[in-house]
Structure formats: structure tokens, C-alpha cells
PDB file of C-alpha atoms in Angstrom:
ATOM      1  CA  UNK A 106      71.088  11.142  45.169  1.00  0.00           C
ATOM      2  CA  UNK A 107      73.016   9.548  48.053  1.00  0.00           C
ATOM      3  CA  UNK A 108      75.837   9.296  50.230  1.00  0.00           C
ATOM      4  CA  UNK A 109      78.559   6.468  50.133  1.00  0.00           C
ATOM      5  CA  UNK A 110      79.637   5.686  53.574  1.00  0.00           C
ATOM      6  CA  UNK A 111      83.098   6.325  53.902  1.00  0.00           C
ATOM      7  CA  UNK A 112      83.870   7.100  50.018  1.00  0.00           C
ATOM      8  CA  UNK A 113      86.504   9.551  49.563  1.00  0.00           C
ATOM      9  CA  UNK A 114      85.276   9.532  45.778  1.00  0.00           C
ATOM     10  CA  UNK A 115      83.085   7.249  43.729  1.00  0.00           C
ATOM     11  CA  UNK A 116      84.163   5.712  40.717  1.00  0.00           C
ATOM     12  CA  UNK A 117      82.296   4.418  38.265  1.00  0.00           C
ATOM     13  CA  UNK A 118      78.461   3.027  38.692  1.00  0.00           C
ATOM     14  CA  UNK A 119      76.140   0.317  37.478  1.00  0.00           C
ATOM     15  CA  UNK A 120      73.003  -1.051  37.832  1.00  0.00           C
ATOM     16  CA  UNK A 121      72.182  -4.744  37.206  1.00  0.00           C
ATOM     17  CA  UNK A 122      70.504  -5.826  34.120  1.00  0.00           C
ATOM     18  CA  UNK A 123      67.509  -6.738  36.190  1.00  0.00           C
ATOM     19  CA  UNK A 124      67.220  -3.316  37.342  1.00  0.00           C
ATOM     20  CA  UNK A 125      67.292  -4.372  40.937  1.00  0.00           C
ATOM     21  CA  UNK A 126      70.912  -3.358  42.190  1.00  0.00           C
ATOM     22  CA  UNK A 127      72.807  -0.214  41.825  1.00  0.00           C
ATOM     23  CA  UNK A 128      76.755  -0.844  42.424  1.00  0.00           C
ATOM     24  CA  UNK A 129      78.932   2.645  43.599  1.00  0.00           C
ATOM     25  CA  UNK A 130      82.916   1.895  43.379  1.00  0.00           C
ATOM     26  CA  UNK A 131      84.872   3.922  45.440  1.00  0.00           C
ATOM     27  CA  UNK A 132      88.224   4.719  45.322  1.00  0.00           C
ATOM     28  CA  UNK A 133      91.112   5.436  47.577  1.00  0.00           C
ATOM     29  CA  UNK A 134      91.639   3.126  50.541  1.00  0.00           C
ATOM     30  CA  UNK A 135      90.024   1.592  51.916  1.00  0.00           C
ATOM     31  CA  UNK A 136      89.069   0.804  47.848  1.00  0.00           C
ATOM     32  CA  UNK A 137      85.018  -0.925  48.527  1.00  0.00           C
ATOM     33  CA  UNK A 138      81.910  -1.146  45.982  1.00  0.00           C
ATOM     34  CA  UNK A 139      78.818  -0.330  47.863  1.00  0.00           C
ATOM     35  CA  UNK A 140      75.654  -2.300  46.459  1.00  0.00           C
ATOM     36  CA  UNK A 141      72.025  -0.524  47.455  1.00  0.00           C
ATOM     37  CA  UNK A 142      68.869  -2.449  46.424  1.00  0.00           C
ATOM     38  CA  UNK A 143      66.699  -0.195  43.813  1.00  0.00           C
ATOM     39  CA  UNK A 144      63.434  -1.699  45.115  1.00  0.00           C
ATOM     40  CA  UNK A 145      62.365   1.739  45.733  1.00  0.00           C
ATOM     41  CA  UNK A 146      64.932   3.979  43.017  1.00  0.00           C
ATOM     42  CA  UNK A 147      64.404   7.350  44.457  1.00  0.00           C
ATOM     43  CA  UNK A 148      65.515   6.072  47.798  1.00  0.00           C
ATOM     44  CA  UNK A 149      68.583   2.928  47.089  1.00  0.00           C
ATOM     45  CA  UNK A 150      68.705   1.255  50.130  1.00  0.00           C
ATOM     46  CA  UNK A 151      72.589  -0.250  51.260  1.00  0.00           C
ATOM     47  CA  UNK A 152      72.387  -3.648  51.327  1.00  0.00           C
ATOM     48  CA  UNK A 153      76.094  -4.229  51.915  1.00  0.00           C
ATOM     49  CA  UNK A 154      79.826  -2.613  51.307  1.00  0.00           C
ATOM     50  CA  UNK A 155      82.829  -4.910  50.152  1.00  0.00           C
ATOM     51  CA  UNK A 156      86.193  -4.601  50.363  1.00  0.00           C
ATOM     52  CA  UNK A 157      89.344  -7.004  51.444  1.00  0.00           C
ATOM     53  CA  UNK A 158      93.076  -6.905  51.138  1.00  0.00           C
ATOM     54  CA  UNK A 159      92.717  -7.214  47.336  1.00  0.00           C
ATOM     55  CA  UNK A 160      90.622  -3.603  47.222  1.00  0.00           C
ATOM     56  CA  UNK A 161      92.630  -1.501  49.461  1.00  0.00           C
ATOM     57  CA  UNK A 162      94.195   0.819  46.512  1.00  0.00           C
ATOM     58  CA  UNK A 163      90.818   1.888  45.341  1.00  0.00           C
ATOM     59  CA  UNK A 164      88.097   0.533  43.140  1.00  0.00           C
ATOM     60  CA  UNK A 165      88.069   2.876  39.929  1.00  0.00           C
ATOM     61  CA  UNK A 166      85.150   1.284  37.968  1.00  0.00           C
ATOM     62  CA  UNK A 167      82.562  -1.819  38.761  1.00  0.00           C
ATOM     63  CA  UNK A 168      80.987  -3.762  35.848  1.00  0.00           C
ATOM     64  CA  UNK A 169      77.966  -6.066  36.192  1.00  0.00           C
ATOM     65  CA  UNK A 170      77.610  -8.804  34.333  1.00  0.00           C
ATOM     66  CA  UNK A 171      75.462 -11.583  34.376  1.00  0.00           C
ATOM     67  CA  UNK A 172      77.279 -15.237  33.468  1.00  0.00           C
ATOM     68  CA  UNK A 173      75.036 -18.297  33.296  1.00  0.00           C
ATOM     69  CA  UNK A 174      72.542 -16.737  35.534  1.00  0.00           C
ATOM     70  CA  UNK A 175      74.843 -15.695  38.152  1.00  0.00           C
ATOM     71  CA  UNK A 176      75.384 -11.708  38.811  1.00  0.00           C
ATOM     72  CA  UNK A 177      79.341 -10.635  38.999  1.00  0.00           C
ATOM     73  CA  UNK A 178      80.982  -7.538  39.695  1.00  0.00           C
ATOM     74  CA  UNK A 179      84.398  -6.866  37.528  1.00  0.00           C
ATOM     75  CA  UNK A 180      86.002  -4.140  40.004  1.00  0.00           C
ATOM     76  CA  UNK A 181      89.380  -2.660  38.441  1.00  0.00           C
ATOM     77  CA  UNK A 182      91.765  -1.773  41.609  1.00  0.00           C
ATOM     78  CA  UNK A 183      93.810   1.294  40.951  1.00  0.00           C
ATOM     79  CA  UNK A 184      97.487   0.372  41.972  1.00  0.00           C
ATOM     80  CA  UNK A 185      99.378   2.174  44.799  1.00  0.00           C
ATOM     81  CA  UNK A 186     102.772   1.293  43.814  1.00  0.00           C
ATOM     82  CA  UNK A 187     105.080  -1.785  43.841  1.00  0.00           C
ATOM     83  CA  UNK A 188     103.668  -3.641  47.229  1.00  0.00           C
ATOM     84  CA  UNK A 189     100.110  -2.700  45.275  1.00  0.00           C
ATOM     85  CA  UNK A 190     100.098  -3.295  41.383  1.00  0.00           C
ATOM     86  CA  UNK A 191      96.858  -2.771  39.401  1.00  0.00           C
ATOM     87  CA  UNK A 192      94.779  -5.985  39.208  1.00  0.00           C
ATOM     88  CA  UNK A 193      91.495  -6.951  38.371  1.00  0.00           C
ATOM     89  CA  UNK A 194      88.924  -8.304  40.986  1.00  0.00           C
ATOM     90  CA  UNK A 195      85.741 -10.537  40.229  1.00  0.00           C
ATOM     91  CA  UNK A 196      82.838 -10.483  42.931  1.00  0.00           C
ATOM     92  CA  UNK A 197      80.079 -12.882  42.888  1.00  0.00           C
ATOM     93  CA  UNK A 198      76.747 -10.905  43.685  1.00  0.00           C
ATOM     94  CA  UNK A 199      74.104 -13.918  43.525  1.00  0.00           C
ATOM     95  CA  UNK A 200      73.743 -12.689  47.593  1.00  0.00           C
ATOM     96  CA  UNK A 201      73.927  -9.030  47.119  1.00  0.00           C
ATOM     97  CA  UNK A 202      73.813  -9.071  50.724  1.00  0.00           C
ATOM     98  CA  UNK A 203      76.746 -11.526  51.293  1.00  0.00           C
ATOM     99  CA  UNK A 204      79.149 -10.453  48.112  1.00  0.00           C
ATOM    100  CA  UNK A 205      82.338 -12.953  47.610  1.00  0.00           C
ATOM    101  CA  UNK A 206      85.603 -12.504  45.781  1.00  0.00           C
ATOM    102  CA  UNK A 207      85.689 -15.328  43.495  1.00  0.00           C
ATOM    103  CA  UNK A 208      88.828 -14.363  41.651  1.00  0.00           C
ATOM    104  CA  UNK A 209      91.925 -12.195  41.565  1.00  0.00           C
ATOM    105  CA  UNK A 210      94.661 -10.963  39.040  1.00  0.00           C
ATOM    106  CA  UNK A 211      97.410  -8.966  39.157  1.00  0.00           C
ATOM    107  CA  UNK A 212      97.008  -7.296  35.300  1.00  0.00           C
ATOM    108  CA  UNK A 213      97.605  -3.804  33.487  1.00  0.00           C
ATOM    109  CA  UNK A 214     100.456  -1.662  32.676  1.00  0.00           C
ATOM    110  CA  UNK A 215      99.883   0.273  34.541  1.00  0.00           C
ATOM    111  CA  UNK A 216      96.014   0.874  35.275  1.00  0.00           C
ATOM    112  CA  UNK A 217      93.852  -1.986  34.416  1.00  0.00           C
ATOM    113  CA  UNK A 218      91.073   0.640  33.553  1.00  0.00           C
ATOM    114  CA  UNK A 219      87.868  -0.806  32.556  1.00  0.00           C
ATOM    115  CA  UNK A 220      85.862  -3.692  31.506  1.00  0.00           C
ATOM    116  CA  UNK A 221      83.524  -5.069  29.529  1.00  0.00           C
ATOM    117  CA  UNK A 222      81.440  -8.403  29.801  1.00  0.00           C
ATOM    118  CA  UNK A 223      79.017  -9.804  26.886  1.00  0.00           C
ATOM    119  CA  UNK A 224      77.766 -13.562  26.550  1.00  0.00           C
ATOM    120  CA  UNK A 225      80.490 -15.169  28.757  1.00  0.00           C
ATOM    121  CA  UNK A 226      83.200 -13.077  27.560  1.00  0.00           C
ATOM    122  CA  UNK A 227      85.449 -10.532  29.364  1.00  0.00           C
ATOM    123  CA  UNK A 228      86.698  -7.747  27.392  1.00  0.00           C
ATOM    124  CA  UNK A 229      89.775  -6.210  30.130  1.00  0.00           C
ATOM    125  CA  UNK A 230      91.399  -2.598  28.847  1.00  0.00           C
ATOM    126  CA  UNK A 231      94.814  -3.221  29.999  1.00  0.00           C
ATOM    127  CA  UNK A 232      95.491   0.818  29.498  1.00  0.00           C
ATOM    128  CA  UNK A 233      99.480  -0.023  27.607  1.00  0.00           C
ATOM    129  CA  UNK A 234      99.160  -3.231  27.430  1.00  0.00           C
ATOM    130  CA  UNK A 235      96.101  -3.284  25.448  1.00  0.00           C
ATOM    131  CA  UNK A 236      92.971  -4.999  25.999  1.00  0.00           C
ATOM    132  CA  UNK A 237      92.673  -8.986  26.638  1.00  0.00           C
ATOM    133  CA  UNK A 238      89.700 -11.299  26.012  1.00  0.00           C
ATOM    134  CA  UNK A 239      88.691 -13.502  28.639  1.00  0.00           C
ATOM    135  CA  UNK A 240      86.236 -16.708  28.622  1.00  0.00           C
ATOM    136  CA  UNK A 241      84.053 -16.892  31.727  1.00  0.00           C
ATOM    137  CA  UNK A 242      81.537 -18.751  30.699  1.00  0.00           C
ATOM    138  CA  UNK A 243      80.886 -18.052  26.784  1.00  0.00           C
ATOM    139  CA  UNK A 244      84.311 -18.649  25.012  1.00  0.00           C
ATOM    140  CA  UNK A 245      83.806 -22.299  24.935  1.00  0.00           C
ATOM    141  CA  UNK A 246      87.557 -23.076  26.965  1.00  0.00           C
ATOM    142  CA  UNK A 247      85.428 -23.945  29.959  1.00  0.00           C
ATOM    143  CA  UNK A 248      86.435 -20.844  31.823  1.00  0.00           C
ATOM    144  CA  UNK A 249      84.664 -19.463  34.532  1.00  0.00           C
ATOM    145  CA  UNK A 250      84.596 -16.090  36.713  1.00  0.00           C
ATOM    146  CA  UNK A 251      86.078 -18.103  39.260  1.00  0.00           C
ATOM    147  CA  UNK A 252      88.437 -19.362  36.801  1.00  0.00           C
ATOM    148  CA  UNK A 253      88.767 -17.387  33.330  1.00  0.00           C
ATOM    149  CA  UNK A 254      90.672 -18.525  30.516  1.00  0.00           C
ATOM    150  CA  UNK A 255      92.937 -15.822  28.225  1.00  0.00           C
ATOM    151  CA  UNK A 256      91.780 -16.139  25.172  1.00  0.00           C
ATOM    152  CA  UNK A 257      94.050 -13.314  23.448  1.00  0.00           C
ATOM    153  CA  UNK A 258      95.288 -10.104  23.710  1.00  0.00           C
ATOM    154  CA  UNK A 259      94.927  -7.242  21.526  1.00  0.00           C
ATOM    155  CA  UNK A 260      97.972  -4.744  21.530  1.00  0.00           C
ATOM    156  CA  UNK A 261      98.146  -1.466  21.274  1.00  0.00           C
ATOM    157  CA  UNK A 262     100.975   0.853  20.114  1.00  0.00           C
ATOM    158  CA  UNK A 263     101.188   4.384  21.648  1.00  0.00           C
ATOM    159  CA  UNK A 264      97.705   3.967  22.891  1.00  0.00           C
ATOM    160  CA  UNK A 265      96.044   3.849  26.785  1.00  0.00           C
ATOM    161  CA  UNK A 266      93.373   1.312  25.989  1.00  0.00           C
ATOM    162  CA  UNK A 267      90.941   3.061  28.472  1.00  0.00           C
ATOM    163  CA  UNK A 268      87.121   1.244  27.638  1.00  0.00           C
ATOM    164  CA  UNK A 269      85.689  -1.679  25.839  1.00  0.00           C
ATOM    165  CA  UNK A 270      82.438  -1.437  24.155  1.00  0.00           C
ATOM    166  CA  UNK A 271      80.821  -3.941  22.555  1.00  0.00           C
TER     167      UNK A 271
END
């Protein structure tokens, strides 16, 4: 077990595909994903914490993926009213020591609650508004983490689309 530096609570966790990074979302502001190094698991080591204007509400979950090679963290941001709407962050972890936001959107209605990436493609649970599919990399639209392409939503009547699983 460990302690998160300045967590008030965690949110969700993962751990990379490679089995070399463990990522701990926490929530509340500040709103940060803390990213330990699982070189020796019984004792993760903190590599680095990171958080910016765009994580201040709180980071409810953290999804690794891995897009052409390149690890990503898909953070959803829990909103803290109108000056702070839900939204949906994208970190690029190729430095795990030196993680950088490489793209931002202001989604869900109101929670943007989980997500879910699989060959290139980003599966977002919108909570109301149902769950969109994103191309990063695999939809063939030439979209990017840095630059996704909507490929479609899925709505949902009288349902809080809460996870994707593949």
C-alpha cells in the first residue's frame, strides 16, 4: 500500500500494459494523477504528480492506453459547477517523469465518467449523454490523442452511461 501526497481521495487506478507504471487519480482540488514506477511492486516509487488548470475539479478515473507505441493517460475531471464543467483530459506519459497534456475537452452531461481505449479507439461514457467513439490513432480519420476525431455517439435514454468495456 501507499500514500498519495496530498490526495484527499483516490479515484480510480491503473497500471500500464507493460507493467512498469502504476497511475493513482485523485480527486478534489487540486484534481492530480500521481504516476509511481513498479520497478520494485511492493514498494511504487513516485516518479512525478500532474495537475494544471484543466485538473483542478478532481480527477475521478485515469485510463492507460497505449496508441502507436506511445503511453496516454485519459483522466475524466469531475466538474465543479458552471466556471468548471466536466471535460475529458489526455496526458502523454512517453516521460513518465515529465507527463504533458496533449489535449482537452469540455464533454459530459454532466460527469464525463469513464473511459475506455482499444486499438486507436476511445470509447468516452458521457454519463446522459451517452457514450462517444473517438479515433486516436485506429479509426482510420487520421485522429490522434493530440487531436481525436468523433466518430459517433451512442445515446442513451434514461440511462447514466457510467463504463465502457470492450
Amino acid at each position: 500500500s501507499l500514500l498519495v501526497p496530498g490526495a484527499t481521495t483516490t479515484g480510480d487506478v491503473d497500471v500500464s500494459d507493460d507493467g512498469h507504471l502504476l497511475v493513482v487519480a485523485t480527486e478534489y482540488a487540486p484534481g492530480t494523477i500521481a504516476i509511481y514506477s513498479l520497478a520494485d511492486p511492493r514498494h511504487p516509487s513516485l516518479l512525478d504528480q500532474f495537475s494544471n488548470d484543466q485538473t483542478y475539479g478532481g480527477v475521478h478515473t485515469a485510463e492507460l492506453g497505449r496508441v502507436n507505441g506511445k503511453l496516454y493517460a485519459f483522466l475524466c475531471i469531475d466538474p465543479t459547477g458552471n466556471a468548471n464543467p466536466a471535460r475529458l483530459v489526455i496526458v502523454d506519459l512517453s516521460v513518465p517523469t515529465a507527463p504533458r497534456q496533449a489535449y482537452v475537452k469540455i464533454t459530459g452531461s454532466p460527469y464525463v465518467h469513464d473511459t475506455f481505449e482499444r486499438d486507436g479507439l476511445l470509447f468516452v461514457a458521457l454519463w446522459y449523454g451517452g457514450m462517444d467513439i473517438w479515433d486516436i490513432g485506429g479509426g482510420g480519420t487520421g485522429g490522434t490523442p493530440e487531436s481525436p476525431h468523433v466518430l459517433g455517439n451512442v445515446p442513451m435514454q434514461h440511462v447514466e452511461v457510467h463504463n465502457v468495456w470492450w
